[in-house]
Coordinates of C-alpha atoms and ligand atoms in Angstrom, one line a residue:
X1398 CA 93.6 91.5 63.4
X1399 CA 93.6 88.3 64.9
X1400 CA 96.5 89.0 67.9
X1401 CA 96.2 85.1 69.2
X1402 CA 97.6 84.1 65.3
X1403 CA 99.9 86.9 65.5
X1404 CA 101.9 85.8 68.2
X1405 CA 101.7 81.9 67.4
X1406 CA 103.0 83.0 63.7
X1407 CA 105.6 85.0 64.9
X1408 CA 106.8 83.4 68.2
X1409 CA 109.9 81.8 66.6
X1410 CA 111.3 85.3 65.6
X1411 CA 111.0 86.4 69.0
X1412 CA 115.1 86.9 70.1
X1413 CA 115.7 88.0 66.8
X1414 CA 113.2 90.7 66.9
X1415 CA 114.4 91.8 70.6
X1416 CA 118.0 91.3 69.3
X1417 CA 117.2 93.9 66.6
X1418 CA 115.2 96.1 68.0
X1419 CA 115.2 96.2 71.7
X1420 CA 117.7 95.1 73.6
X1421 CA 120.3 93.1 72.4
X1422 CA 122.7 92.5 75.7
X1423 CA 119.8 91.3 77.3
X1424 CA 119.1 88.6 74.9
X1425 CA 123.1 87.5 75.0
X1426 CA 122.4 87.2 78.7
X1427 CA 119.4 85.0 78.5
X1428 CA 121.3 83.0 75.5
X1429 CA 124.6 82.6 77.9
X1430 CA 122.9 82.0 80.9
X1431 CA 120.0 78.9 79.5
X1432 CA 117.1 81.2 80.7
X1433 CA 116.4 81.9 76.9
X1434 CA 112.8 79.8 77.0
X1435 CA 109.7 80.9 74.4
X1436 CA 107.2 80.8 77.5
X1437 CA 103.5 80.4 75.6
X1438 CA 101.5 80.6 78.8
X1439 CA 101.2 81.2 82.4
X1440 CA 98.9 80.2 85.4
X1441 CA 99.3 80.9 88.7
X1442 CA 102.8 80.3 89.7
X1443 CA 103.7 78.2 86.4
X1444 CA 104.8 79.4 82.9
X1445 CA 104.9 76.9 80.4
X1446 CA 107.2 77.2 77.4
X1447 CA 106.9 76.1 74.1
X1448 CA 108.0 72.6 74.4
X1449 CA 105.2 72.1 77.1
X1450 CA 107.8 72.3 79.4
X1451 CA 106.3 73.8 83.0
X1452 CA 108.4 76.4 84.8
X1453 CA 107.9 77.1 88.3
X1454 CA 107.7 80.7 88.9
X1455 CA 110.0 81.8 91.8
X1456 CA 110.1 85.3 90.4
X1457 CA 106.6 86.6 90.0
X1458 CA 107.9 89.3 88.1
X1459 CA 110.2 91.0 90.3
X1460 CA 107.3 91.0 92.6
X1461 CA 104.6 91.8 90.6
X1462 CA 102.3 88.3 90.6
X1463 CA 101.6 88.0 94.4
X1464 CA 97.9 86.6 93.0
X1465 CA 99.6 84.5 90.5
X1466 CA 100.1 84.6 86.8
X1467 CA 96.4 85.4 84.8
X1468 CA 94.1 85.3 88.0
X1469 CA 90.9 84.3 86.5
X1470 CA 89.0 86.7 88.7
X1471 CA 90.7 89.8 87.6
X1472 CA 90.6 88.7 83.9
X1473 CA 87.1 88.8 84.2
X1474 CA 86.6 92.1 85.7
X1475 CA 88.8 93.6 82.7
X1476 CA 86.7 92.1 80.4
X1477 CA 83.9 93.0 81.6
X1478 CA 85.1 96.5 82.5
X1479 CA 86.1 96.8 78.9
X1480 CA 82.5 95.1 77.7
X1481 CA 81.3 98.5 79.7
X1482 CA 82.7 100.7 77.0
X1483 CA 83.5 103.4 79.9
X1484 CA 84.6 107.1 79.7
X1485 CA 88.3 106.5 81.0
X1486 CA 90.7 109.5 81.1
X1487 CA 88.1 112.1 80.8
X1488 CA 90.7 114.1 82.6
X1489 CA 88.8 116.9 82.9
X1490 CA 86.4 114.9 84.9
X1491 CA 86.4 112.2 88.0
X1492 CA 86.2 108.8 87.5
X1493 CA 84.3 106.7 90.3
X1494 CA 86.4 103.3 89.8
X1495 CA 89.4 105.5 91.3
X1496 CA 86.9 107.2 94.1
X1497 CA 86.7 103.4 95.1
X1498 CA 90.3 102.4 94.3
X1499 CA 91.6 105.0 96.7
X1500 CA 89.2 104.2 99.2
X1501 CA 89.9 100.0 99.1
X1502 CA 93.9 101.6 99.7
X1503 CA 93.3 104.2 102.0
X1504 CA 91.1 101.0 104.2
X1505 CA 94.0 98.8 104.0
X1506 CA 96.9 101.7 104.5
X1507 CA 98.2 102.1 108.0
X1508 CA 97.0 104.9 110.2
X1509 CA 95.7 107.9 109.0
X1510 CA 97.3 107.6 105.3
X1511 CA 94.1 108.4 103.2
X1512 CA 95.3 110.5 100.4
X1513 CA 95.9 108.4 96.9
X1514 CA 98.4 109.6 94.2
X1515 CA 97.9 107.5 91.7
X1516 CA 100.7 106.6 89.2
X1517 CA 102.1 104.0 86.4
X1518 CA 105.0 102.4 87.6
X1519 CA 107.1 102.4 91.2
X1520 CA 109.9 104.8 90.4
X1521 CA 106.6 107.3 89.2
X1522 CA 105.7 106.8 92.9
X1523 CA 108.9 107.9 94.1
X1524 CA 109.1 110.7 92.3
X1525 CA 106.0 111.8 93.8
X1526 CA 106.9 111.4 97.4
X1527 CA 110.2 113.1 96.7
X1528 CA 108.4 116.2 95.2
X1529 CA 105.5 116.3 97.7
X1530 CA 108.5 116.0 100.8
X1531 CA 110.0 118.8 99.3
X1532 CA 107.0 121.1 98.5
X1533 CA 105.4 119.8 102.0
X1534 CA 108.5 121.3 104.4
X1535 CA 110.3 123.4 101.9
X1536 CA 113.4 121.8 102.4
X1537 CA 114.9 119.6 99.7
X1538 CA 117.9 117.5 101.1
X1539 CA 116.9 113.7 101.0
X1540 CA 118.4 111.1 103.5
X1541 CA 118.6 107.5 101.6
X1542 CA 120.1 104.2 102.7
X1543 CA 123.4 102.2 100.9
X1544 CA 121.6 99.6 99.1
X1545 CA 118.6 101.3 98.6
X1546 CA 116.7 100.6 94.9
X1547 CA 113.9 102.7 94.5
X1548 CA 113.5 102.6 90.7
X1549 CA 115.9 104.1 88.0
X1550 CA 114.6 107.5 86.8
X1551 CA 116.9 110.1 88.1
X1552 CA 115.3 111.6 91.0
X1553 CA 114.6 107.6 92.0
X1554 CA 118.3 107.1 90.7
X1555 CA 119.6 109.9 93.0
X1556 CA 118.4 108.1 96.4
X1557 CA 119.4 104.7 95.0
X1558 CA 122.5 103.4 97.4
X1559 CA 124.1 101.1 94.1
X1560 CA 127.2 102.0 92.2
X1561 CA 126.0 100.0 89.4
X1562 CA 123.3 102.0 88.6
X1563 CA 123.9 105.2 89.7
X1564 CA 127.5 105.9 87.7
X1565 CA 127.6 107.2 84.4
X1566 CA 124.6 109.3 85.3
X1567 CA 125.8 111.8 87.7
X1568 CA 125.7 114.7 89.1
X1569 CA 122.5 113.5 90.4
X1570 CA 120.0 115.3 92.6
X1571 CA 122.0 117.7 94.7
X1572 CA 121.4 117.1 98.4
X1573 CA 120.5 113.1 99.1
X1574 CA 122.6 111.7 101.7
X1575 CA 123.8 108.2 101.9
X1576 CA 123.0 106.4 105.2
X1577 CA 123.5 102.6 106.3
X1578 CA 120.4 100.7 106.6
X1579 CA 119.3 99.9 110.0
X1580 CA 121.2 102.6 111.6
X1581 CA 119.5 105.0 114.1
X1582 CA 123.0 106.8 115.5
X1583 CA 123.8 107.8 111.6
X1584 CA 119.9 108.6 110.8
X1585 CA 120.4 110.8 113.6
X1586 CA 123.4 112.4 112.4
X1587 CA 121.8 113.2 108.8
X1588 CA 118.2 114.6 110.0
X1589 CA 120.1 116.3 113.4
X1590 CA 120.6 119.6 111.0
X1591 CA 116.5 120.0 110.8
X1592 CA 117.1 120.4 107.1
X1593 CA 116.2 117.3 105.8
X1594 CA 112.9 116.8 103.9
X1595 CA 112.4 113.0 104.0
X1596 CA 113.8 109.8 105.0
X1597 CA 113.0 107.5 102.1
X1598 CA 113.5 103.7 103.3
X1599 CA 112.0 100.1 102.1
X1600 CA 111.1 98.1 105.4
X1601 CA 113.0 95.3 103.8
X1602 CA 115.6 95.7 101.4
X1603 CA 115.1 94.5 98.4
X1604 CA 118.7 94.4 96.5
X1605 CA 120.2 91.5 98.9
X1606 CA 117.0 90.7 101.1
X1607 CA 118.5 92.6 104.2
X1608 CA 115.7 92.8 107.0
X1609 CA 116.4 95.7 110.0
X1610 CA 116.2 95.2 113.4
X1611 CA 112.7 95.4 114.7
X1612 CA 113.4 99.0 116.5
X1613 CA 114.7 100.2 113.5
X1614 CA 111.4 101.8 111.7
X1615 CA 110.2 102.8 115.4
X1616 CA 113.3 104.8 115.9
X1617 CA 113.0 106.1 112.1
X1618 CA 109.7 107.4 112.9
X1619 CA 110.8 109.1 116.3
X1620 CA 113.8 111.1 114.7
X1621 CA 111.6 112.0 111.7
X1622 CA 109.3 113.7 114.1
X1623 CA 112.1 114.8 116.1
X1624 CA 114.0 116.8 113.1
X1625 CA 110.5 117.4 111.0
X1626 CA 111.6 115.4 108.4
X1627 CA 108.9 113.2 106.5
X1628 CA 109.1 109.2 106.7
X1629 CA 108.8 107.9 103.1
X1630 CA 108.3 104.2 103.0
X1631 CA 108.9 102.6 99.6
X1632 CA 106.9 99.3 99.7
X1633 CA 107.0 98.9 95.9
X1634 CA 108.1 95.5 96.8
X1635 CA 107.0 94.4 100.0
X1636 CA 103.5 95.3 99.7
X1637 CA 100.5 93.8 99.4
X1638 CA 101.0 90.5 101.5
X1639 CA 104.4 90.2 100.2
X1640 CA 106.4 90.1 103.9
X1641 CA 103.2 87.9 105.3
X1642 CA 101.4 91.5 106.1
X1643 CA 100.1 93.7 104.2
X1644 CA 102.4 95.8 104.1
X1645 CA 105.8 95.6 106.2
X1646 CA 105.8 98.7 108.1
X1647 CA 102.7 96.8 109.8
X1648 CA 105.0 94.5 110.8
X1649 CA 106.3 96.8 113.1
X1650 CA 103.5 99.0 113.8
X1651 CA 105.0 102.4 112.5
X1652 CA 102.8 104.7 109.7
X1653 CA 104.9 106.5 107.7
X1654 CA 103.9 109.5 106.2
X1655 CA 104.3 108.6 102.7
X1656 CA 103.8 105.0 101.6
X1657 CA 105.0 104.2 97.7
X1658 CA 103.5 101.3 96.6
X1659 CA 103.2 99.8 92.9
X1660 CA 104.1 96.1 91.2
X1661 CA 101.9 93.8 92.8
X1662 CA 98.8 96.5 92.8
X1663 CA 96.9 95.5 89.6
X1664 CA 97.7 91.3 89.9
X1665 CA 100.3 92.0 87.0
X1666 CA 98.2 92.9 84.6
X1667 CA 98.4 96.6 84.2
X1668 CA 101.1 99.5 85.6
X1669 CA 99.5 100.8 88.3
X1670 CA 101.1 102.4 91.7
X1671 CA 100.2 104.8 94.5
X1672 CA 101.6 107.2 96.8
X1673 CA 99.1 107.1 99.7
X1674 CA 99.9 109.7 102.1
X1675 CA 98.1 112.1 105.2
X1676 CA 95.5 114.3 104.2
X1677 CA 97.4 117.3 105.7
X1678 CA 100.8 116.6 103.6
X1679 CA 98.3 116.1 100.8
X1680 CA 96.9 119.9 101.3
X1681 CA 100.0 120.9 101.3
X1682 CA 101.2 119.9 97.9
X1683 CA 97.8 120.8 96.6
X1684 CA 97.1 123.9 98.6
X1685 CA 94.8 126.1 96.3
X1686 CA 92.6 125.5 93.1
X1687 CA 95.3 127.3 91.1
X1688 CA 97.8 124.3 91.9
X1689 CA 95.0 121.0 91.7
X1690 CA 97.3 119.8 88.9
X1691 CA 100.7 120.7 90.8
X1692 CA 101.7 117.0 90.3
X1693 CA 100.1 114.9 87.3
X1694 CA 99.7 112.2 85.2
X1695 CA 97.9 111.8 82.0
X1696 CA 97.1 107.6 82.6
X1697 CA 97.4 107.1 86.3
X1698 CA 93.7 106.9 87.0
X1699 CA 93.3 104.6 83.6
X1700 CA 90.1 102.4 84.0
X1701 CA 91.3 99.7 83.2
X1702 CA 94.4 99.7 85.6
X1703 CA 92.0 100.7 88.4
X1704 CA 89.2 97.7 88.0
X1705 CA 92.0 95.3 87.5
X1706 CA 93.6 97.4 91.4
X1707 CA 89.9 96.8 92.9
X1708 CA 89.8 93.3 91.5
X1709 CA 93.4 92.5 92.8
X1710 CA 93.0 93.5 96.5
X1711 CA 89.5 91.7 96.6
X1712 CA 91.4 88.6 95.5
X1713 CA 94.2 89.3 98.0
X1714 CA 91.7 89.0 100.8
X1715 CA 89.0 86.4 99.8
X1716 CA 92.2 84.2 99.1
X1717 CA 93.7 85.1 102.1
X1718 CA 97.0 85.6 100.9
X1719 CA 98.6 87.8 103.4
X1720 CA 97.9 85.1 105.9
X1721 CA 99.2 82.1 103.5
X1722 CA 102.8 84.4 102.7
X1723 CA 103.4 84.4 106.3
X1724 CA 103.1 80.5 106.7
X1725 CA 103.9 79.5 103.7
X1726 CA 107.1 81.9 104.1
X1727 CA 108.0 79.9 107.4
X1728 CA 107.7 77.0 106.1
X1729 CA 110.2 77.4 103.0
X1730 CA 112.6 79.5 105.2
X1731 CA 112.3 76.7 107.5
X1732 CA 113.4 74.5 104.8
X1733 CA 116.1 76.3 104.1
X1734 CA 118.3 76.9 107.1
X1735 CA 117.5 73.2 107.4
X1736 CA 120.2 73.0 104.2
X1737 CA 121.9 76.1 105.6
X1738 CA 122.9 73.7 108.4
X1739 CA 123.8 70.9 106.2
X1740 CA 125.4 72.8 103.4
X1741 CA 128.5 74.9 104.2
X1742 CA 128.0 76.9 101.4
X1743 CA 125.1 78.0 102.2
X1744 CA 125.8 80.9 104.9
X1745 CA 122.2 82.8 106.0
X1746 CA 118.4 82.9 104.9
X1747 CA 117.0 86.5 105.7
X1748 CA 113.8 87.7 104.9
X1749 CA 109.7 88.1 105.8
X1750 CA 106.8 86.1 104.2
X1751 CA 107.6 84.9 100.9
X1752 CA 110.9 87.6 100.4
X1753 CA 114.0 85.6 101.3
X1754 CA 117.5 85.4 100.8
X1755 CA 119.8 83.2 100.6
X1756 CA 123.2 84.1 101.9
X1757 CA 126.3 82.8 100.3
X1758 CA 130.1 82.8 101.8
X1759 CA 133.6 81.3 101.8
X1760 CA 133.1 77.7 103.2
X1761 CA 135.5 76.0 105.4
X1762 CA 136.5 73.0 104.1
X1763 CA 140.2 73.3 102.0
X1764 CA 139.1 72.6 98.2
X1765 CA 135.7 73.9 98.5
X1766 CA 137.1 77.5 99.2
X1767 CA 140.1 77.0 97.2
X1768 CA 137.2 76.8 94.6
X1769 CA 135.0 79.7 95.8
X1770 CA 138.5 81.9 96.2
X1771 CA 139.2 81.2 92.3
X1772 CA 136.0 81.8 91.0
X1773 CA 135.8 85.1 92.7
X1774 CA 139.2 86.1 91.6
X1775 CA 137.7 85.5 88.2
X1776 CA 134.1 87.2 89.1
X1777 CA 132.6 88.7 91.6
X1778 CA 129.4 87.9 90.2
X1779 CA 129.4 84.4 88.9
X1780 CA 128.7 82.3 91.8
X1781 CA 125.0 82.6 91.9
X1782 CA 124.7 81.4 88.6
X1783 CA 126.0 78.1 90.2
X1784 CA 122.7 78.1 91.9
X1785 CA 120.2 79.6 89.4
X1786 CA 121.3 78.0 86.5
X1787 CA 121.1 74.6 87.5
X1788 CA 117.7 75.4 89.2
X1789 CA 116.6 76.6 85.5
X1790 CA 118.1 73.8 83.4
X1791 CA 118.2 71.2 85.9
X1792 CA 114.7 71.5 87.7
X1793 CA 112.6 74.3 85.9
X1794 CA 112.4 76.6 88.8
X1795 CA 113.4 80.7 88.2
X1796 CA 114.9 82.3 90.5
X1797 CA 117.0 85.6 90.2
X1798 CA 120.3 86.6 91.8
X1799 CA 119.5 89.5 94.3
X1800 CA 122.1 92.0 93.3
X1801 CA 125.4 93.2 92.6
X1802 CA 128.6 91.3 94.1
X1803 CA 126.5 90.2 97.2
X1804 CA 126.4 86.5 96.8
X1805 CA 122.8 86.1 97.6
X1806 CA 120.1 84.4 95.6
X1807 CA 116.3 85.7 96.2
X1808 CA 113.1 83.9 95.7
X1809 CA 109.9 85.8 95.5
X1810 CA 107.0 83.4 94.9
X1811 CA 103.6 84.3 93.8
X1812 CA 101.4 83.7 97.4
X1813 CA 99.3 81.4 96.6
X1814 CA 102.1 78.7 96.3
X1815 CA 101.4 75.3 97.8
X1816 CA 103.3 73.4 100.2
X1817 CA 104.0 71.0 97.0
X1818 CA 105.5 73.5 95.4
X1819 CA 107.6 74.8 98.4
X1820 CA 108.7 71.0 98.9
X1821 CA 109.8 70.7 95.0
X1822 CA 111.8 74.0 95.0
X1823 CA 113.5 72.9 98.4
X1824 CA 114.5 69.4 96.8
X1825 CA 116.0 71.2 93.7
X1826 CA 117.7 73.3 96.2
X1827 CA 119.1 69.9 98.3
X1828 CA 120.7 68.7 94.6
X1829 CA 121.9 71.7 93.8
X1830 CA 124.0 72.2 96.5
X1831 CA 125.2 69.2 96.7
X1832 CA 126.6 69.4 93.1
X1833 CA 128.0 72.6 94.3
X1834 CA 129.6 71.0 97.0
X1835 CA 131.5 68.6 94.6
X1836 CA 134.9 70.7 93.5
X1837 CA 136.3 70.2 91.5
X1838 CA 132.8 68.9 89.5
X1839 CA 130.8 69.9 86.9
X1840 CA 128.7 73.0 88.4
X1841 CA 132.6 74.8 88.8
X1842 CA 132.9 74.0 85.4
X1843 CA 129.9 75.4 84.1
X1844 CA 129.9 78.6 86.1
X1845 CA 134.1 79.2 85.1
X1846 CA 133.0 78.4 81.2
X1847 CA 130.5 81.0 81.6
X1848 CA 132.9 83.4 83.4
X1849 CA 135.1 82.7 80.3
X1850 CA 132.5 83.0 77.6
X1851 CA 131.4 86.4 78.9
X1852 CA 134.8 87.8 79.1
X1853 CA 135.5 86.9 75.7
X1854 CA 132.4 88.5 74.3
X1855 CA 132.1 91.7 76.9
Ligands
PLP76 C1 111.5 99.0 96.4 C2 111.3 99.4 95.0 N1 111.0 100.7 94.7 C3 110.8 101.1 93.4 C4 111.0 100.3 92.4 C5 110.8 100.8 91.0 O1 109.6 100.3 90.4 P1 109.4 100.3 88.9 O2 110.3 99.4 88.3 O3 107.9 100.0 88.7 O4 109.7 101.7 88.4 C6 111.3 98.9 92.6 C7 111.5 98.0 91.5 O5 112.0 96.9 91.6 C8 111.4 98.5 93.9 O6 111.7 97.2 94.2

C-alpha cells in the first residue's frame, strides 16, 4: 500500500466522501462559509492547500499545535520509536516511556500533583477527575460554571454551562450545579452544604475567551478547602504554554488538586491527555490491589502517543515557547486594542498568552448599528462571519468564532509564531474592519446572503 498515492489519487473525492459517509452538515458549512480548502500540507503555523495557496494557521487545531504543525523533532522520535519495534500495550505489564512521561508531567505540574492518569482525548480526562472526586470524598454533587466546555461525553456534557450542547441530551448527571464564572459569593453558596465533591473550572474560559479576576482561583482554592470539596482544573486548553505559562493556574499561583490536561500534549500528532493529581487523592481511587484497574483504558499508555508526549514537552522547552506565548501574546493583544480604539466595532480583547478574544458589540454611530441591529434580528450568530470569512477568502488567515451567540472571534496560534506573522494577521484585521465599517457595503452583504442561504437550506 503506497498511503502517499492513496491520498494524492483520491484527494479530489474528499467532500464527497465526508458528504457520504461522515458528516454531511459539516461539509455544507465549510461549502457555505468559503473554508472548504483541500489543505495538502502543513508546517508550523502554515497549511498549504492544493492550489499552493499558504494558509496562516490561527487555529492550531482548537489548541492542539502549540509546537506547530509536523514538528520535525517529534516526527523523528516516532519514527524512530516505531523503527524500535517496541512491546506497546502489554497491558499486563509497565511500560518505561510512560514511567518517564509521568515523571516529565509530574516535574512541570504545580505543587505536589505527581500522580498521572493517562488518557486519549480531553473529555476522557474529565471523566476521570469526575469519578476519582466522587470516589475520593464519597460525595457526588459537582459544582460547574455557565459557559463551561469541558468536552461532550455525557458526564463532560453534564458540567458543560452551553444550551447548545447540552439539550436534547438530558436528564444529564443528577447533581452538577451551575455557577457564574468568577464568582466567589455564589461558589460559596454551592460548596457551603459540604456536599459537593469537586469544583471543576478552566482558568480561562475557553467558549468566549473570558479571563477571571486574579483572586478568583485563590478564593476557589480557599472555599474548596473550606467545604472539602476537590478543585478540578480543566487545562485541556490552556495548557502547555498556551496562556504564556505553563499552565494558567501558575499564573496565579494556586495547585489544584486535579489538573485535566490533553490537546496540545503529544504536538498534535497523537490523542494523548492526563489527569495529574496528589498522590493521596490517587490512593484513594486506587486503594487496594483488588481495585488497581478501578479506572482504565485499553490505549492510554500507547507508545507511540507517549514518545511523541516526551518529545513534545522537550520541544516546548528547548524552544522556549512558554516564554515566546507570553510576548508574543502582548504583542498581538497590543495590536489589537490599538484597532479596538480605532474601530468602534470592535468592543474588548480578553485573554492570556496567545488565547484572545476579540469582543464585538452595538457601535455608536447611526447606520453602523442600524446595520448590526438588522443583522442580529436576522441571526444571532452571523456577525462573526463578517470577520472570519473575509480573513479566510480575503487574506488566508483561520480563525474560528469562539462560541454561541457571543459575538466574539478567538485566535489561538501555534507559539512559535513570529512577529511577521503577528504583523500580517493584525493588517488583515485593520482591512477587515474597515470593510465592516462601510454599511451599507459589501461585507453586510455577504454575511445577510449567507444568513439567507442558510435559512433556506436549514
Ligand atoms: C477546556 C476543555 N476541556 C475539555 C475539552 C474536550 O477535549 P476533547 O475534545 O479532546 O475531548 C476541550 C475541547 O475543546 C476543552 O477546551
Amino acid at each position: 500500500m503506497d498511503i502517499a498515492s492513496l491520498i494524492k489519487n483520491r484527494a479530489s473525492e474528499t467532500y464527497d466522501l465526508h458528504r457520504r459517509y461522515v458528516n454531511p452538515q459539516f461539509v455544507r458549512v465549510l461549502e457555505v462559509i468559503g473554508f472548504n480548502r483541500n489543505y495538502c500540507t502543513a508546517h508550523g503555523a502554515r497549511l498549504i492547500d492544493e492550489k499552493g495557496r499558504e494558509v496562516l494557521d490561527f487555529l492550531a487545531g482548537f489548541g492542539v499545535f502549540n509546537i506547530g504543525r509536523n514538528h520535525p523533532l517529534v516526527a523523528r522520535v516516532l519514527q524512530d520509536m516505531l523503527n524500535c519495534s517496541g512491546p506497546s500495550l502489554v497491558q499486563m505489564d509497565v511500560g518505561v516511556i510512560s514511567g518517564l512521561l509521568a515523571e516529565a508531567l509530574a516535574a512541570i505540574a504545580p505543587g505536589d500533583l505527581e500522580a498521572v492518569f493517562f488518557t486519549n482525548s480531553g473529555a476522557e480526562g474529565v471523566e476521570g477527575a469526575l469519578k476519582f472526586a466522587r470516589q475520593a470524598t464519597g460525595r457526588h454533587k459537582v459544582v460547574y460554571c455557565k459557559r463551561a466546555f469541558h468536552g461532550l461525553t455525557l458526564g463532560a456534557l453534564s458540567v458543560n454551562g452551553n444550551e447548545e450542547f447540552r439539550s436534547r441530551n438530558e436528564p444529564l448527571l443528577p447533581g452538577c450545579i451551575p455557577v457564574p464564572f468568577n464568582d466567589l459569593d455564589a461558589l460559596e453558596a454551592a460548596l457551603s452544604g459540604r456536599d459537593v465533591a469537586a469544583f471543576i473550572v478552566e482558568p480561562i474560559q475557553g467558549k468566549g475567551v473570558f479571563v477571571p479576576d486574579d483572586d478568583y482561583l485563590p478564593g476557589v482554592r480557599r472555599l474548596c478547602d473550606t467545604y472539602g470539596a476537590l478543585f478540578i482544573a480543566d487545562e485541556v486548553q490552556t495548557g502547555f504554554g498556551r496562556t504564556g505559562r505553563m499552565f494558567a493556574v501558575n499564573r496565579y499561583d494556586v495547585t489544584p488538586d486535579l489538573l485535566v490536561v490533553s490537546k496540545a500534549l503529544s504536538g498534535g500528532y497523537i490523542p494523548l491527555g492526563a489527569v495529574i493529581t496528589k498522590r493521596e487523592i490517587h490512593s484513594k481511587v486506587f486503594d487496594c490491589m483488588d481495585r488497581c484497574f478501578a479506572h482504565s483504558n485499553t490505549f492510554g499508555q500507547n507508545d507511540l502517543a507517549m514518545a511523541a508526549g516526551l518529545a513534545t514537552l522537550h520541544v516546548i522547552e528547548q524552544e522556549n515557547l512558554v516564554e515566546r506565548s507570553a510576548r508574543m501574546g502582548e504583542y498581538l493583544m497590543n495590536g489589537l486594542k490599538e484597532l479596538a480604539g480605532r474601530y468602534e466595532l470592535l468592543h474588548q480583547i480578553r485573554g492570556k498568552g496567545l488565547m484572545i478574544g476579540m469582543q464585538f458589540g452595538a457601535p455608536r454611530s447611526f447606520t453602523l448599528n442600524t446595520g448590526w441591529k438588522l443583522l442580529h434580528k436576522m441571526n444571532e450568530e452571523l456577525f462573526c462571519q463578517m470577520i472570519t470569512i473575509p480573513l479566510m477568502e480575503k487574506h488566508h488567515i483561520l480563525t474560528q468564532v469562539a462560541g454561541h451567540g457571543l459575538d466574539t472571534v478567538k485566535i489561538l496560534p501555534p507559539l512559535i509564531i513570529e512577529t511577521a506573522d503577528a504583523d500580517r494577521f493584525l493588517g488583515a484585521m485593520d482591512r477587515v474592519l474597515k470593510d465592516a465599517h462601510r454599511f451599507p457595503g459589501s461585507a453586510w452583504t455577504t454575511v445577510k446572503d449567507l444568513g439567507l442561504r442558510t435559512a433556506k437550506t436549514a
